[in-house]
Amino acid sequence: MDLNNFCHELPKVELHAHLNGSLSRSTMLHLKRYYADSGLEDKTNAFFDEFQIGAGDCRNLSDCFQVFSIAHSLTSTPEALAMATTLTLQEFHSDGCCYIELRSTPRNTQYMTKEQYVDTIVHCMQKSSLHLSMLSRFIISINRSYPVAEAEAIAELAIASYKKYPDVVVGLELSGEPTIGKFQDFVPALTRAREAGLKITLHCGEVCNPEEIIEMLKFKPDRIGHGTCIHPRFGGTNDTWSALCASKIPVEVCLTSNVNTKSTPDYDSHHFKDLYEAGVPVIICTDDKGVFTTSLSNEYRICAETFNLDQSRVARLSLDACQHIFADVQKTVVNKVQSFIDKYNI
Ligand code: 6MZ
């Protein structure tokens, strides 16, 4: 099997995907059609070029936070949100994903409450499990650029949703523009959610901020996202790097996102290599496959080609990722990946 096919066929797990950043061109066209047919104004015009941040785009990480409002204007009703969720789940499934934790920030809109937002995504996940051979779970997001009171409300909603849908809602995460907001302000909300049984993942070290990285690692999240500026090569310190290596907290790595936002100069110098060689668990993820025009299989292929990994190592990346999923279905997911490995004797 050539590398493209191999990365596609390999059963994979996606653990870091923001719903509104994952909308493909085709999904957005469906949504625009729905808004037009329903007589709703979607407030977006020629938006694709603006939404997608490809290689060579002159925008950087802080600019990319502007583009999510484009997706938000297309997911403001329960019907549109359901369409966006269902189509996105189908795309991950078609790409060979066998387990996904999709994350999203509940929003009050003109047409729905935050509670309805959560219910809509949960119901789509429940329905999709009836016809897709992919398990899907929901991580609720706190946007750190919103006021702390909003984060507290989201954490309460996450706890209530976890009690209502323990089979679907699995975690709470902190994301958003990393230069805004102080991590310590979110600790009480995150702690309450953790005490209620939710797993926690934090965007950590997306920009250079060694003090915050140390505070986050001390909090002992179940996983962290990105981890770009933890190694001293990328503005981290010896302390941040050794704290991560000692903690062995798994890192959700998003190669194309980091390259396209210029958080990392190029694939060759990506910190995947440092993490991998140091034995820190790494999970290959897409982040925002719509914005960065990528897919999970593409991320696996890029990783294999850049770091010269043979098929056995690539398969092992997927198998190891199964150990870090938040739902209590590790065995089922491991079996899927292992059967593929056994079938092709990799
Ligand atoms: C930090 C990010 C992100 O929640 O509306 N988000 N936060 N770093 C990133 N790296 C590029 N990419 C996406 O999806 C969009 C939201 O996800 C977060 C931002 O808060 C963005 O508004 P949802 O489904």
PDB file of N, CA and C in Angstrom, residues 7 21 23 41 82 106 111 122 148 157 179 184-185 217 220 226-227 229 257 271-272 280 298 305 320 324:
ATOM      1  N   CYS A   7      -2.207   5.789   5.056  1.00  0.00           N
ATOM      2  CA  CYS A   7      -2.644   6.770   6.072  1.00  0.00           C
ATOM      3  C   CYS A   7      -4.158   6.930   6.053  1.00  0.00           C
ATOM      4  N   GLY A  21     -14.014  25.242  13.289  1.00  0.00           N
ATOM      5  CA  GLY A  21     -12.806  25.357  12.465  1.00  0.00           C
ATOM      6  C   GLY A  21     -12.680  24.182  11.506  1.00  0.00           C
ATOM      7  N   LEU A  23     -15.149  23.019   9.506  1.00  0.00           N
ATOM      8  CA  LEU A  23     -16.113  23.013   8.397  1.00  0.00           C
ATOM      9  C   LEU A  23     -15.395  23.069   7.046  1.00  0.00           C
ATOM     10  N   GLU A  41     -30.469  35.399   6.930  1.00  0.00           N
ATOM     11  CA  GLU A  41     -29.282  36.101   6.443  1.00  0.00           C
ATOM     12  C   GLU A  41     -28.056  35.448   7.077  1.00  0.00           C
ATOM     13  N   ALA A  82     -26.728  21.338  13.528  1.00  0.00           N
ATOM     14  CA  ALA A  82     -26.867  19.885  13.357  1.00  0.00           C
ATOM     15  C   ALA A  82     -26.277  19.462  12.015  1.00  0.00           C
ATOM     16  N   PRO A 106     -20.106  26.295  23.411  1.00  0.00           N
ATOM     17  CA  PRO A 106     -21.542  26.578  23.341  1.00  0.00           C
ATOM     18  C   PRO A 106     -21.790  28.085  23.266  1.00  0.00           C
ATOM     19  N   TYR A 111     -31.101  32.330  17.754  1.00  0.00           N
ATOM     20  CA  TYR A 111     -32.019  31.206  17.529  1.00  0.00           C
ATOM     21  C   TYR A 111     -31.891  30.060  18.524  1.00  0.00           C
ATOM     22  N   VAL A 122     -24.946  16.844  20.843  1.00  0.00           N
ATOM     23  CA  VAL A 122     -25.065  15.508  21.455  1.00  0.00           C
ATOM     24  C   VAL A 122     -26.006  14.626  20.626  1.00  0.00           C
ATOM     25  N   VAL A 148     -14.374  35.791  32.620  1.00  0.00           N
ATOM     26  CA  VAL A 148     -14.279  34.611  33.488  1.00  0.00           C
ATOM     27  C   VAL A 148     -15.674  34.114  33.891  1.00  0.00           C
ATOM     28  N   LEU A 157     -22.407  24.383  32.754  1.00  0.00           N
ATOM     29  CA  LEU A 157     -23.156  23.726  31.681  1.00  0.00           C
ATOM     30  C   LEU A 157     -22.496  22.380  31.321  1.00  0.00           C
ATOM     31  N   THR A 179      -3.110  34.864  23.828  1.00  0.00           N
ATOM     32  CA  THR A 179      -2.499  36.023  24.489  1.00  0.00           C
ATOM     33  C   THR A 179      -3.528  36.764  25.358  1.00  0.00           C
ATOM     34  N   GLN A 184      -4.818  31.285  35.500  1.00  0.00           N
ATOM     35  CA  GLN A 184      -5.215  31.126  36.910  1.00  0.00           C
ATOM     36  C   GLN A 184      -6.687  31.485  37.139  1.00  0.00           C
ATOM     37  N   ASP A 185      -7.190  32.431  36.351  1.00  0.00           N
ATOM     38  CA  ASP A 185      -8.590  32.837  36.525  1.00  0.00           C
ATOM     39  C   ASP A 185      -9.567  31.716  36.180  1.00  0.00           C
ATOM     40  N   LEU A 217       1.011  22.926  33.607  1.00  0.00           N
ATOM     41  CA  LEU A 217       1.504  21.550  33.830  1.00  0.00           C
ATOM     42  C   LEU A 217       1.299  21.136  35.289  1.00  0.00           C
ATOM     43  N   LYS A 220      -1.897  19.586  36.099  1.00  0.00           N
ATOM     44  CA  LYS A 220      -1.991  18.184  35.661  1.00  0.00           C
ATOM     45  C   LYS A 220      -3.241  17.899  34.809  1.00  0.00           C
ATOM     46  N   HIS A 226      -1.208  21.418  21.407  1.00  0.00           N
ATOM     47  CA  HIS A 226      -0.121  22.151  20.739  1.00  0.00           C
ATOM     48  C   HIS A 226       1.243  21.997  21.417  1.00  0.00           C
ATOM     49  N   GLY A 227       1.451  22.615  22.556  1.00  0.00           N
ATOM     50  CA  GLY A 227       2.754  22.526  23.233  1.00  0.00           C
ATOM     51  C   GLY A 227       3.895  23.101  22.395  1.00  0.00           C
ATOM     52  N   CYS A 229       5.512  26.093  22.282  1.00  0.00           N
ATOM     53  CA  CYS A 229       6.607  26.898  22.850  1.00  0.00           C
ATOM     54  C   CYS A 229       7.076  26.347  24.200  1.00  0.00           C
ATOM     55  N   SER A 257      -1.610  23.109  11.245  1.00  0.00           N
ATOM     56  CA  SER A 257      -2.091  24.303  11.933  1.00  0.00           C
ATOM     57  C   SER A 257      -0.901  25.146  12.391  1.00  0.00           C
ATOM     58  N   HIS A 271       8.131  20.666  16.617  1.00  0.00           N
ATOM     59  CA  HIS A 271       8.501  20.050  17.901  1.00  0.00           C
ATOM     60  C   HIS A 271       8.003  18.614  18.056  1.00  0.00           C
ATOM     61  N   PHE A 272       7.273  18.084  17.054  1.00  0.00           N
ATOM     62  CA  PHE A 272       6.905  16.664  17.097  1.00  0.00           C
ATOM     63  C   PHE A 272       8.155  15.826  17.372  1.00  0.00           C
ATOM     64  N   VAL A 280       7.600  11.666  25.091  1.00  0.00           N
ATOM     65  CA  VAL A 280       6.344  12.298  25.541  1.00  0.00           C
ATOM     66  C   VAL A 280       5.246  11.786  24.597  1.00  0.00           C
ATOM     67  N   ASN A 298      -4.080  13.191   6.056  1.00  0.00           N
ATOM     68  CA  ASN A 298      -3.026  14.060   5.515  1.00  0.00           C
ATOM     69  C   ASN A 298      -1.999  14.389   6.599  1.00  0.00           C
ATOM     70  N   GLU A 305       6.234  11.397   6.292  1.00  0.00           N
ATOM     71  CA  GLU A 305       7.217  11.864   5.304  1.00  0.00           C
ATOM     72  C   GLU A 305       8.260  12.777   5.941  1.00  0.00           C
ATOM     73  N   ASP A 320      -1.041   4.078  19.945  1.00  0.00           N
ATOM     74  CA  ASP A 320      -0.697   4.729  21.217  1.00  0.00           C
ATOM     75  C   ASP A 320      -1.693   5.840  21.555  1.00  0.00           C
ATOM     76  N   HIS A 324      -5.089   7.523  25.187  1.00  0.00           N
ATOM     77  CA  HIS A 324      -5.338   8.844  25.776  1.00  0.00           C
ATOM     78  C   HIS A 324      -6.723   9.390  25.483  1.00  0.00           C
TER      79      HIS A 324
END
